[in-house]
Coordinates of C-alpha atoms and ligand atoms in Angstrom, one line a residue:
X1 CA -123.8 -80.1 32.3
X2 CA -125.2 -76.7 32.2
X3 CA -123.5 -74.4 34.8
X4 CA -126.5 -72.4 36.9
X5 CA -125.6 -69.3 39.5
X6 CA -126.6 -71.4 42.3
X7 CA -126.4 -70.5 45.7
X8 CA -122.9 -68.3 44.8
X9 CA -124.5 -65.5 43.6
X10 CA -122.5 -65.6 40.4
X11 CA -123.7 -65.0 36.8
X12 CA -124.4 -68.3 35.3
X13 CA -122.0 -69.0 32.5
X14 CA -124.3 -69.9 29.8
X15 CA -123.1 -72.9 28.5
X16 CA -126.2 -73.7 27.2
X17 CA -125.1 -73.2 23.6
X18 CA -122.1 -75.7 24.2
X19 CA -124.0 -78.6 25.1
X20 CA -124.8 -81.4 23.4
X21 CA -127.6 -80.4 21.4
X22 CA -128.7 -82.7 18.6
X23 CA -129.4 -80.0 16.5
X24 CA -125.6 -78.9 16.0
X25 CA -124.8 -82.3 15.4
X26 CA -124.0 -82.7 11.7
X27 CA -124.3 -86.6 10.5
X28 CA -122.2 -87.4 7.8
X29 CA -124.9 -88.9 5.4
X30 CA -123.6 -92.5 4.3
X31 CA -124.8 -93.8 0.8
X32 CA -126.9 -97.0 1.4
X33 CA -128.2 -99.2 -2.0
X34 CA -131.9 -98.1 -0.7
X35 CA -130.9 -94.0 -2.4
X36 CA -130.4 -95.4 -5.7
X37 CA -132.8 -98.4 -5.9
X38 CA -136.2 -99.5 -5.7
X39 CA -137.9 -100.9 -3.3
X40 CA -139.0 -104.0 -5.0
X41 CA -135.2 -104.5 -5.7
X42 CA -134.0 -104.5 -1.9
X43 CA -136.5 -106.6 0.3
X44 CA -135.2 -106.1 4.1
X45 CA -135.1 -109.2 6.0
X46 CA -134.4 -109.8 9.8
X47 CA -131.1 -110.1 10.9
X48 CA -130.5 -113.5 11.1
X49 CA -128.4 -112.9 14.3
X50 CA -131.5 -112.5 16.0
X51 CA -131.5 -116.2 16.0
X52 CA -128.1 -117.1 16.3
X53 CA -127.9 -119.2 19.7
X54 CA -124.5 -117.3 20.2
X55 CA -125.9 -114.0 20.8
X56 CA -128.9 -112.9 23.0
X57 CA -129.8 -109.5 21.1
X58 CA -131.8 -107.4 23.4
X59 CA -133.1 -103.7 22.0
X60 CA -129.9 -102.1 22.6
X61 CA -127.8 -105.1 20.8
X62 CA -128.9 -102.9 17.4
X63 CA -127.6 -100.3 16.1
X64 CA -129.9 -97.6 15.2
X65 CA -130.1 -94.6 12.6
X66 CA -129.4 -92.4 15.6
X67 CA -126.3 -93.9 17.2
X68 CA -123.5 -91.7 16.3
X69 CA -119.9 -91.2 16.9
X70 CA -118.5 -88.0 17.5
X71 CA -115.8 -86.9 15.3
X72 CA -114.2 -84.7 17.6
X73 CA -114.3 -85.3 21.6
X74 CA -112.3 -82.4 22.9
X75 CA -114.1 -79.2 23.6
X76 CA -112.8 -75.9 25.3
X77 CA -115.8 -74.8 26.7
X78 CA -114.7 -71.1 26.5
X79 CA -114.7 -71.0 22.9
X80 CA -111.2 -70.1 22.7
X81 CA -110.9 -74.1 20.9
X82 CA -114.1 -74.4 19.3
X83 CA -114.6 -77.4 17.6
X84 CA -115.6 -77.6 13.7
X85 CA -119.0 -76.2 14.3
X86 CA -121.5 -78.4 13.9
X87 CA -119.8 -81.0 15.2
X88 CA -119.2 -83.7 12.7
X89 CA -120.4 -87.0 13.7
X90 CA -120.6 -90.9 12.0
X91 CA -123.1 -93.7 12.4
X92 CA -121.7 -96.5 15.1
X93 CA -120.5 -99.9 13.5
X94 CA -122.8 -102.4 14.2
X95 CA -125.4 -105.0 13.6
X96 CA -128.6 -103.7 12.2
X97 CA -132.2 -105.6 13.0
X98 CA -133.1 -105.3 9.4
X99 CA -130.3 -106.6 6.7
X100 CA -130.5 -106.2 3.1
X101 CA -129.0 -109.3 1.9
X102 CA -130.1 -113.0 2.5
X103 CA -127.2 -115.0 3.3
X104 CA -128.0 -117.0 0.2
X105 CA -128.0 -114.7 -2.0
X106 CA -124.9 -113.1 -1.3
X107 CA -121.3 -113.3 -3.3
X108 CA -119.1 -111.7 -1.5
X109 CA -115.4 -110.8 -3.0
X110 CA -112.4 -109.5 -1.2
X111 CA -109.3 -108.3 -2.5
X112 CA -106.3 -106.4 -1.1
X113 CA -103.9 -104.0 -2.8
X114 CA -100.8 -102.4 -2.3
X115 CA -98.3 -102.8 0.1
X116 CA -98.1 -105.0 2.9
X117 CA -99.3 -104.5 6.3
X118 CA -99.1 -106.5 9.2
X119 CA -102.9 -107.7 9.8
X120 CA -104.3 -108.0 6.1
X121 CA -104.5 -111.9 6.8
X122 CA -106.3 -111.5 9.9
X123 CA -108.9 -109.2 8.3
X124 CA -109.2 -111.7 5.3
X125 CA -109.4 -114.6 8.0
X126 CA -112.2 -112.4 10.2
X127 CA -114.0 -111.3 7.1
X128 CA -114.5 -115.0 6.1
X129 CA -115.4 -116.1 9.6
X130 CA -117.6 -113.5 10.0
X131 CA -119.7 -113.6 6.9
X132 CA -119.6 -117.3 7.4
X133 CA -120.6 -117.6 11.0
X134 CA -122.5 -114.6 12.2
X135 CA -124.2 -114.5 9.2
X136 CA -124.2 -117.8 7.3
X137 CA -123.0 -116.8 3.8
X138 CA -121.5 -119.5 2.2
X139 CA -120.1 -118.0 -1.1
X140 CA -117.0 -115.9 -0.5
X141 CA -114.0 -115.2 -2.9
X142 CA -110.5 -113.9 -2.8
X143 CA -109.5 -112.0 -5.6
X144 CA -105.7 -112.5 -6.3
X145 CA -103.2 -109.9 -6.9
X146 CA -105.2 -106.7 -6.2
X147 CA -107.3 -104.4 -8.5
X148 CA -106.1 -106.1 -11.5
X149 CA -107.0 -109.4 -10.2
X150 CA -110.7 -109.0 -10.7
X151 CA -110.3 -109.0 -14.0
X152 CA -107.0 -111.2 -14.9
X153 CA -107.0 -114.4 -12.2
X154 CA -109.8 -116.8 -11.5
X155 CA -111.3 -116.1 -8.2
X156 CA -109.9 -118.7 -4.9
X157 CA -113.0 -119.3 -3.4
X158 CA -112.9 -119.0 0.8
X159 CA -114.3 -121.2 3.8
X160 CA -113.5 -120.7 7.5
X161 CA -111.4 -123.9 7.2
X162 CA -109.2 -122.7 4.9
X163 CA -108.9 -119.0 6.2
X164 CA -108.0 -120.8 9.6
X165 CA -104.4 -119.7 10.5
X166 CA -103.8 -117.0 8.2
X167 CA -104.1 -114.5 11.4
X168 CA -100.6 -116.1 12.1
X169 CA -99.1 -115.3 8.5
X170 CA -97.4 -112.0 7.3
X171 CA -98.3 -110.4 4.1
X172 CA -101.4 -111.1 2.3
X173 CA -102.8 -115.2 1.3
X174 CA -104.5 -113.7 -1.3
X175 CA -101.5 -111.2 -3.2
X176 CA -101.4 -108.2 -3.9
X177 CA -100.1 -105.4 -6.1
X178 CA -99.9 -101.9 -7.4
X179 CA -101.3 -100.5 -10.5
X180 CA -104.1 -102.3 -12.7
X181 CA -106.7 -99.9 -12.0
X182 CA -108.9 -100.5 -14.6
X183 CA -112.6 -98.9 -13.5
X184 CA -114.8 -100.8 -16.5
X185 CA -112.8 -103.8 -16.7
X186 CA -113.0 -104.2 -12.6
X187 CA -116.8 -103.4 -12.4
X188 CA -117.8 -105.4 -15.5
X189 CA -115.8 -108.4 -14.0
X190 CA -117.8 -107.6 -10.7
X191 CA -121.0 -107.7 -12.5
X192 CA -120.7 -110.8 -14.6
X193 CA -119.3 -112.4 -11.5
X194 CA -122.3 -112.0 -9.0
X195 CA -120.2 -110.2 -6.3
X196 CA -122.8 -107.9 -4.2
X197 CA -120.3 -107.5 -1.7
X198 CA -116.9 -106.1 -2.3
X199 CA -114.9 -105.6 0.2
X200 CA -111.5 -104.0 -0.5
X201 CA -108.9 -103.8 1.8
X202 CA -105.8 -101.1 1.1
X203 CA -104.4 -98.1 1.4
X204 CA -104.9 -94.3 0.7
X205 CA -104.5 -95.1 -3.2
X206 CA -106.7 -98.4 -3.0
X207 CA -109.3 -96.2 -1.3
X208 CA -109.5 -93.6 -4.1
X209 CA -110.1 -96.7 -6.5
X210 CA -112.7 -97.8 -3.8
X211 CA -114.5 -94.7 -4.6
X212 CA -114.2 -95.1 -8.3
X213 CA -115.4 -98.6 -8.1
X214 CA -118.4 -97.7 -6.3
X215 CA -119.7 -94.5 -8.2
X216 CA -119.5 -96.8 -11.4
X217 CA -121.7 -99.2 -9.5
X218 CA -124.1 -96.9 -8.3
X219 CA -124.2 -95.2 -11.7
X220 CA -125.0 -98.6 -13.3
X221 CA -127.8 -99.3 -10.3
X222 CA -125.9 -102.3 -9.5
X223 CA -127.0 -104.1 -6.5
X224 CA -123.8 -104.2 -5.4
X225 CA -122.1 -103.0 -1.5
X226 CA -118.8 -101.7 -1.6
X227 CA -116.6 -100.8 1.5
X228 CA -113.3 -100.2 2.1
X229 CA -111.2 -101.3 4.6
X230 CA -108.1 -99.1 5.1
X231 CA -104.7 -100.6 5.2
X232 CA -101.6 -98.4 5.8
X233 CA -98.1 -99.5 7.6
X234 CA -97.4 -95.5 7.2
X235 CA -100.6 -94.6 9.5
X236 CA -101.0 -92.1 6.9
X237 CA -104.9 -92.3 6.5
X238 CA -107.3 -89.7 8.1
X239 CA -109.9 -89.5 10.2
X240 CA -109.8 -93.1 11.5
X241 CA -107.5 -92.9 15.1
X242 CA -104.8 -95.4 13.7
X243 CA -104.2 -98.2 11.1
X244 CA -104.1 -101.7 11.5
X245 CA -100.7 -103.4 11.7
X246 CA -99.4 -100.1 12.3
X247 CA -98.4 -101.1 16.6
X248 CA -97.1 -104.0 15.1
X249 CA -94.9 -102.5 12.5
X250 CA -93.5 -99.5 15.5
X251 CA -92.8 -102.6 17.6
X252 CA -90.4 -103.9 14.9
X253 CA -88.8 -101.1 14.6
X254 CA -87.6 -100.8 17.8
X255 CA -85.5 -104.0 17.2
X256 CA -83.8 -101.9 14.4
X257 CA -83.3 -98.8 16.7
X258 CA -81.8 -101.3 19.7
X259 CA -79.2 -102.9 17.0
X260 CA -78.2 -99.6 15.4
X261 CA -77.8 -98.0 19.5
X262 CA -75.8 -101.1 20.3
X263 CA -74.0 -100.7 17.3
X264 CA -72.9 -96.6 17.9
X265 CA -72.7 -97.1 21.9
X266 CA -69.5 -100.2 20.8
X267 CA -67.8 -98.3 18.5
X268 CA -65.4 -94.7 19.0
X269 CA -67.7 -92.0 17.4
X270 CA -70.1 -94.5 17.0
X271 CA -73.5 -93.3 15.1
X272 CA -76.2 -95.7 14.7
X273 CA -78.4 -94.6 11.8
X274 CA -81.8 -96.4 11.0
X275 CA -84.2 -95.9 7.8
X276 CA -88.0 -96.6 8.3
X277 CA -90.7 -96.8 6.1
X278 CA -93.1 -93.6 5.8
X279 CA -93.8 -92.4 2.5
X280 CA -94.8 -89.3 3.5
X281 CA -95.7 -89.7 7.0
X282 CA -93.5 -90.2 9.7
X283 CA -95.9 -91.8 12.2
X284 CA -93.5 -94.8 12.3
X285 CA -90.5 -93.0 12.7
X286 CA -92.1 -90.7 15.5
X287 CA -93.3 -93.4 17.6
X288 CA -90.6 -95.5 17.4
X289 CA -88.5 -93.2 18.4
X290 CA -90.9 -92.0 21.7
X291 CA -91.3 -95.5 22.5
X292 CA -87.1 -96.3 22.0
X293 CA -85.3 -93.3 23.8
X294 CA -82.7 -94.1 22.6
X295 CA -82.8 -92.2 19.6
X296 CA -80.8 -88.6 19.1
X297 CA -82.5 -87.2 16.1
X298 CA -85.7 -88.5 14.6
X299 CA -86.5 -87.0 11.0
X300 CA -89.6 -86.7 9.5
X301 CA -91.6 -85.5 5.8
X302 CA -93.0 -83.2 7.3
X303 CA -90.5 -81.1 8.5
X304 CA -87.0 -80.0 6.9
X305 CA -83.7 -80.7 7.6
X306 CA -80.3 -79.4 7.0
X307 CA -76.9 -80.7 7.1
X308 CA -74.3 -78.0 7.4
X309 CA -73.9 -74.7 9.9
X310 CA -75.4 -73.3 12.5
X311 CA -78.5 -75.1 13.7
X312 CA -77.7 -78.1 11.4
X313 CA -77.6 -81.9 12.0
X314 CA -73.6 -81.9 11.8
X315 CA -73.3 -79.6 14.4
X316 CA -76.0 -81.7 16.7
X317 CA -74.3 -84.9 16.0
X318 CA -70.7 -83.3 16.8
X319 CA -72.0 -82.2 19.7
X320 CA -73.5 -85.5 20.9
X321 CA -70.4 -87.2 20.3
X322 CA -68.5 -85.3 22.5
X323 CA -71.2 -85.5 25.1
X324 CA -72.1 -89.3 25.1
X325 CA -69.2 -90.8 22.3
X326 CA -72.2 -92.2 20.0
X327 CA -75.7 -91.0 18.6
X328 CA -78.7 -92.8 16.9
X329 CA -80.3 -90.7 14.0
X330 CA -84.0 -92.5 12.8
X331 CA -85.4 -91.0 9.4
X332 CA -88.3 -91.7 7.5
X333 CA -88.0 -92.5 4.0
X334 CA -89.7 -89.9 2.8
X335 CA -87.6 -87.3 4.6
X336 CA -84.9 -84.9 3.5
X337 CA -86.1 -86.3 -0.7
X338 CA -85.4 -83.0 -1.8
X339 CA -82.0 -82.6 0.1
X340 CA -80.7 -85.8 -2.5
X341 CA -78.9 -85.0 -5.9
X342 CA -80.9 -86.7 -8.3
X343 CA -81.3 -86.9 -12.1
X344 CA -83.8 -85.5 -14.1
X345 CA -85.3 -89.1 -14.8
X346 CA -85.4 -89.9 -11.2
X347 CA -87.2 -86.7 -10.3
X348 CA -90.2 -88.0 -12.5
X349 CA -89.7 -91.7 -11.4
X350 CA -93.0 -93.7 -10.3
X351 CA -94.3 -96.7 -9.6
X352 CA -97.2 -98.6 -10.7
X353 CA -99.7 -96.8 -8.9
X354 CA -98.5 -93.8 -9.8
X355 CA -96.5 -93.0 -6.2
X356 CA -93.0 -91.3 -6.8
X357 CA -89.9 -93.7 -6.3
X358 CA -87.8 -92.1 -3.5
X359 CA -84.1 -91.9 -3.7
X360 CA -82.4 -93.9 -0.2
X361 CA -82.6 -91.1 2.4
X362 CA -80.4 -93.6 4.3
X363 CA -77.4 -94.4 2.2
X364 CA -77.3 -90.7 1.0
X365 CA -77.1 -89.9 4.9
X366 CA -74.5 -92.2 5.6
X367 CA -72.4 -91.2 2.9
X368 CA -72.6 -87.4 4.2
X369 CA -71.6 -88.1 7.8
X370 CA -68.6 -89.9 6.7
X371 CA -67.6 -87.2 4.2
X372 CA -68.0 -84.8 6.9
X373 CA -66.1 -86.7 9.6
X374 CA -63.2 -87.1 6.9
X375 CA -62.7 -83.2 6.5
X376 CA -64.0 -82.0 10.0
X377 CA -62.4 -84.9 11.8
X378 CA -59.7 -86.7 9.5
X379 CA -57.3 -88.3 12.0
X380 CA -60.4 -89.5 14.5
X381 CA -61.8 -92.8 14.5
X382 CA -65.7 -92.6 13.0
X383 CA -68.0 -94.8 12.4
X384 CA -71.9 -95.1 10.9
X385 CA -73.7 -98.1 11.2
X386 CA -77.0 -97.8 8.9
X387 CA -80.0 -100.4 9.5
X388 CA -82.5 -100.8 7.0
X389 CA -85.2 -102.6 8.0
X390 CA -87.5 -101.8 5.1
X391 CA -89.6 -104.8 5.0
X392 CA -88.8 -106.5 8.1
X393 CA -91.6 -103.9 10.1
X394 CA -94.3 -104.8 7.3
X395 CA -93.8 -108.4 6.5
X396 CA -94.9 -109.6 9.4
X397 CA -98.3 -111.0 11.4
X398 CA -100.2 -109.1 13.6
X399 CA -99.3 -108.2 17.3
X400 CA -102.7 -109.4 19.2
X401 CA -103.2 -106.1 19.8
X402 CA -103.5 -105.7 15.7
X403 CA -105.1 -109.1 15.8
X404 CA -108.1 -107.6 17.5
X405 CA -108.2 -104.4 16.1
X406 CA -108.8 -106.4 12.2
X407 CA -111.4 -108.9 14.2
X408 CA -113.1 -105.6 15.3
X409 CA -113.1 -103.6 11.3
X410 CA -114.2 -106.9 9.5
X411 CA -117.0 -107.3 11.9
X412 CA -117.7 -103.8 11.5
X413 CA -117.5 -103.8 7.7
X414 CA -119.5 -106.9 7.6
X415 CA -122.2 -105.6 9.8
X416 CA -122.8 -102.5 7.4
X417 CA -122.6 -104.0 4.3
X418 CA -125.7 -106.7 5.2
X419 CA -127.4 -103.4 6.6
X420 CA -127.4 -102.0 3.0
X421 CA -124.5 -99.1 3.6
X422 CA -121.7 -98.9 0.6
X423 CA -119.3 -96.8 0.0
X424 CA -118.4 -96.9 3.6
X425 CA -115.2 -97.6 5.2
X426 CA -114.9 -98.5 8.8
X427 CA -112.7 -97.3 11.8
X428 CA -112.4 -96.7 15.0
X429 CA -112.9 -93.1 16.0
X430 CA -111.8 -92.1 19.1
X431 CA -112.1 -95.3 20.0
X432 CA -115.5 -96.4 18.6
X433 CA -115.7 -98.1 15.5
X434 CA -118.1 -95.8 13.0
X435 CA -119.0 -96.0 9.3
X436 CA -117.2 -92.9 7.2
X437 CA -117.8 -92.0 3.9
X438 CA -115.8 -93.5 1.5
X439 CA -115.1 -90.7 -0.6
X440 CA -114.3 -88.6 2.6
X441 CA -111.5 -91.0 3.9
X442 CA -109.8 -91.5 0.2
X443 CA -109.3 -87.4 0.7
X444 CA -107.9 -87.4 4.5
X445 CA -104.4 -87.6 4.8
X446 CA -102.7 -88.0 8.5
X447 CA -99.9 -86.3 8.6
X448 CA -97.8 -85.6 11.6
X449 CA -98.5 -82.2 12.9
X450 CA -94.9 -80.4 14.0
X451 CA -96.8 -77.9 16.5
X452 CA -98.7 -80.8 18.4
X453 CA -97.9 -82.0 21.3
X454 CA -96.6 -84.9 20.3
X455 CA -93.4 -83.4 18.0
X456 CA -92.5 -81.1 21.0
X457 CA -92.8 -84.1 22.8
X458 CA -89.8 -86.0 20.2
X459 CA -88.3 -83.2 20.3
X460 CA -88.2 -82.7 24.2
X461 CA -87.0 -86.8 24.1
X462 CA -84.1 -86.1 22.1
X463 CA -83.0 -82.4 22.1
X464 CA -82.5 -82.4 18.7
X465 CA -82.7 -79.2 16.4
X466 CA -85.5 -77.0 16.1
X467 CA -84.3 -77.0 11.9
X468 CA -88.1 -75.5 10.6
X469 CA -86.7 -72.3 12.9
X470 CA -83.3 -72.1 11.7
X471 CA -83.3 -73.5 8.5
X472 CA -83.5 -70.3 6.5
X473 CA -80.9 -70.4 3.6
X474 CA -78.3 -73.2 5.4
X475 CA -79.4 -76.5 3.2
X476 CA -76.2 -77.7 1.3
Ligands
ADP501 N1 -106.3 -92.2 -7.7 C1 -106.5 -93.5 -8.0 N2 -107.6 -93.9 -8.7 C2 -107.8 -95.2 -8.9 N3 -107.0 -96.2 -8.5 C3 -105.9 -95.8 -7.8 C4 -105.6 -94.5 -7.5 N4 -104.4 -94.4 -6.8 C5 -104.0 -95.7 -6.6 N5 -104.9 -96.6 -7.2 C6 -104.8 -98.0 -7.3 O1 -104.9 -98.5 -6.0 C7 -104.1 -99.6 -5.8 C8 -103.1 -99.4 -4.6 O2 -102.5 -98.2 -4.6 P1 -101.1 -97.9 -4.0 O3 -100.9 -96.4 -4.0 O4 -100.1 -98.7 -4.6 O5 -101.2 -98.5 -2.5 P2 -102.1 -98.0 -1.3 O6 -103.5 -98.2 -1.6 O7 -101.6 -98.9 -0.2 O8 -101.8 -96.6 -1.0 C9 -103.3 -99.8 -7.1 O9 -103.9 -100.9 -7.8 C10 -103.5 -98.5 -7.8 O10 -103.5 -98.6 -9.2
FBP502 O1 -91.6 -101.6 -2.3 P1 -93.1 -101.3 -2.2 O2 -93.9 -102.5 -2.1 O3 -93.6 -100.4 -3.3 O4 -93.4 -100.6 -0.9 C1 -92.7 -99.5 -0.4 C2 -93.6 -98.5 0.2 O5 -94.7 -99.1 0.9 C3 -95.1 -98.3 2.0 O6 -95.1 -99.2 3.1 C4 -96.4 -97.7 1.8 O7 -97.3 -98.6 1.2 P2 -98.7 -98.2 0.8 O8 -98.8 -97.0 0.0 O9 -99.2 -99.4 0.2 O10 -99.4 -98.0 2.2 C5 -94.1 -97.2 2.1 O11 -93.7 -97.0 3.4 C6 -93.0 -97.6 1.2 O12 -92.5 -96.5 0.5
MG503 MG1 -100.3 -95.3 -0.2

């Protein structure tokens, strides 16, 4: 609201220029088939949920072109915060009137790659449902084993029946894997198939593929949609507010943190130390350890740690066992990597999609404390209990909170693929599901940030060093 003088006599601020003025609003363009073929080739047809006795669509059931989602929704009106200027915004998710696919006509394929992620059967399931029931397509396949799949494995071809309890299931019906991006093989096999819908569920490395897969396509002027639907236990995917399965896979580990606390508090100089996954996030880590409290020291990729001296992790821990006779450490996979004596073989170590192998953060911990109980402490008792729950957090179904939140992205996905849109991914933003850019979310990462909020807020929780301040020179 604009802020007038009034009867106070005062200047009026002139917010004018900070209010919501279209023209400061930048849309990010989405690619639809319509910018790279003809007319004649894409007849539009009505939606046929206009006659689905389920729904009722009034006018504002629709989405149109200008129903937009705001990237970001905090503002400091002074200035002092401004927001990206213009303010980045993404068409809603949604059902559009006009569609431009009849439900006979369309093939629609599926796959998922990479790891596993609590939810990838519920977004199979909803994707099946949906196409099936809102929109009565009839031919969908599941392409097995990932990317390579499309090109290697006979399509298993999908009906609501069969899809019917996988929302209970862990892991992915349909397999998965890493590696086997092969662009020509992948696309020819999407061609000589008949897919015009691909819908590829996965991470940040199945979403670069994603964008791969549908540049080929629209440099072929195939009449082919592609989306993307992203799929990451780590949370480590940008722009979208949080990944599916994610709750679910915080919620696990808080068994893990409860074990390893009951653990430390039973046993003299007891420390309870727990490995969870984060590549090179530590979203997981982070929250489990807000939502736990009972957690000491929570260590993360993004920030450094060191062992020995001043400031150091020994020195915390000694310190906490005097004070409470046990501590709980959490650490993210992907944390202290570089902290590890490792071979020159190991340093170059990947796996098949290219991600580097990481040496066990966890064992190498353990091993440390106890070295450095021996000579600091040698005639005290001492113990380390070290959980690893690895794939305990991922391998399982979706919390209903999860459940909903896949219901919600295959709808979405679904909805703007009939309404012509590819290379699209959806996701909530800011709590509104939108249509992103495919290209755009394969480059965002999410990392934690160590000056929000929410690491001064861990850090408040537990006490633990401030090492990115002291760490200068005291790693060994
Ligand atoms: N830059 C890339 N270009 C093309 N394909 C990729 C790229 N990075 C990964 N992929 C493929 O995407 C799939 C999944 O990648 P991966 O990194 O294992 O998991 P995630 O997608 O969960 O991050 C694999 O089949 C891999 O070969
Ligand atoms: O043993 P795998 O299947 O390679 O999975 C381990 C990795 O998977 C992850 O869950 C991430 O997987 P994605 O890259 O598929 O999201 C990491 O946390 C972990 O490093
Ligand atoms: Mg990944």
């Amino acid at each position: 609201m604009a802020a007038s003088g009034g009867s106070t006599g005062e200047p009026a601020t002139d917010l004018q220029d900070t209010e919501f003025s279209i023209s400061r609003v930048q849309l990010q363009v989405l690619p639809h088939l319509s910018s790279y073929l003809p007319d004649t080739l894409l007849p539009v047809h009505i939606n046929p949920l206009h006659h689905n006795p389920f729904f009722h669509p009034s006018h504002s059931f629709y989405i149109s072109p200008t129903d937009i989602v705001l990237r970001h929704i905090a503002h400091d009106l002074s200035g002092t915060f401004p927001p990206p200027s213009p303010r980045l915004a993404y068409l809603r998710a949604g059902p559009h009137h006009q569609v431009y696919f009849k439900p006979s006509e369309v093939r629609a394929a599926i796959v998922t790659c990479g790891g596993l992620c609590p939810g990838m059967n519920t977004v199979i399931r909803e994707l099946v449902v949906g196409l099936w029931e809102l929109y009565g397509v009839r031919e969908i396949y599941g392409v097995k084993a990932g990317f390579r799949g499309f090109y290697s494995v006979e399509p298993l071809r999908l009906d609501p029946k069969m899809v019917d309890s996988f929302h209970k299931r862990g892991g992915t019906m349909l397999e998965t894997s890493r590696g086997g991006f092969d662009l020509h093989k992948i696309v020819n096999a999407i061609h000589h198939r008949g897919y015009n819908q691909v819908y590829i569920i996965g991470g940040d490395g199945t979403m670069r593929g994603a964008v791969k897969i549908f540049e080929e396509i629209r440099s072929r002027k195939l009449r082919v949609a592609v989306t993307g639907i992203p799929k990451t236990v780590d949370n480590d995917v940008g722009i979208i507010d949080k990944s599916f399965g994610f709750q679910t896979a915080v919620e696990m580990a808080q068994q893990a943190i409860s074990a390893a606390h009951v653990e430390a508090e039973s046993a003299v100089n007891g420390i309870g130390l727990v490995k969870l996954m984060g590549r090179s996030t530590g979203h997981i880590a982070l929250n489990a350890t807000l939502s736990s409290r009972d957690v000491d020291c929570c260590l993360i990729p993004e920030t450094e740690f060191y062992l020995k001296g001043k400031g150091g992790l020994f020195e915390f821990l000694d310190q906490r066992l005097r004070e409470n006779g046990h501590a709980v450490v959490v650490v993210a996979e992907g944390a202290g990597q570089d902290l590890i004596p490792r071979t020159e073989s190991q340093r170059e170590e990947r796996d098949e999609s290219g991600n580097l192998v990481f040496l066990d953060v966890g064992g190498w911990l353990k091993a440390e404390l106890k070295k450095w109980w021996e000579r600091e402490h040698p005639n005290e008792l001492f113990t380390v209990k070290y959980i690893d729950p690895t794939y305990m957090i991922r391998a399982v179904p979706a919390n209903a909170t999860d459940n909903l939140y896949c219901t919600l992205l295959a709808h979405s996905a679904i909805h703007g693929v009939m309404a012509g849109y590819t290379g699209f991914v959806s996701g909530p933003i800011n709590g509104n599901y939108a249509y992103i850019p495919l290209d755009e979310v394969a480059e965002a990462r999410n990392e934690v940030d160590i000056r929000d909020h929410k690491w001064a807020w861990v850090r408040s929780v537990t006490n633990q060093p401030d090492f990115a301040r002291t760490s200068s020179g005291m790693n060994g």
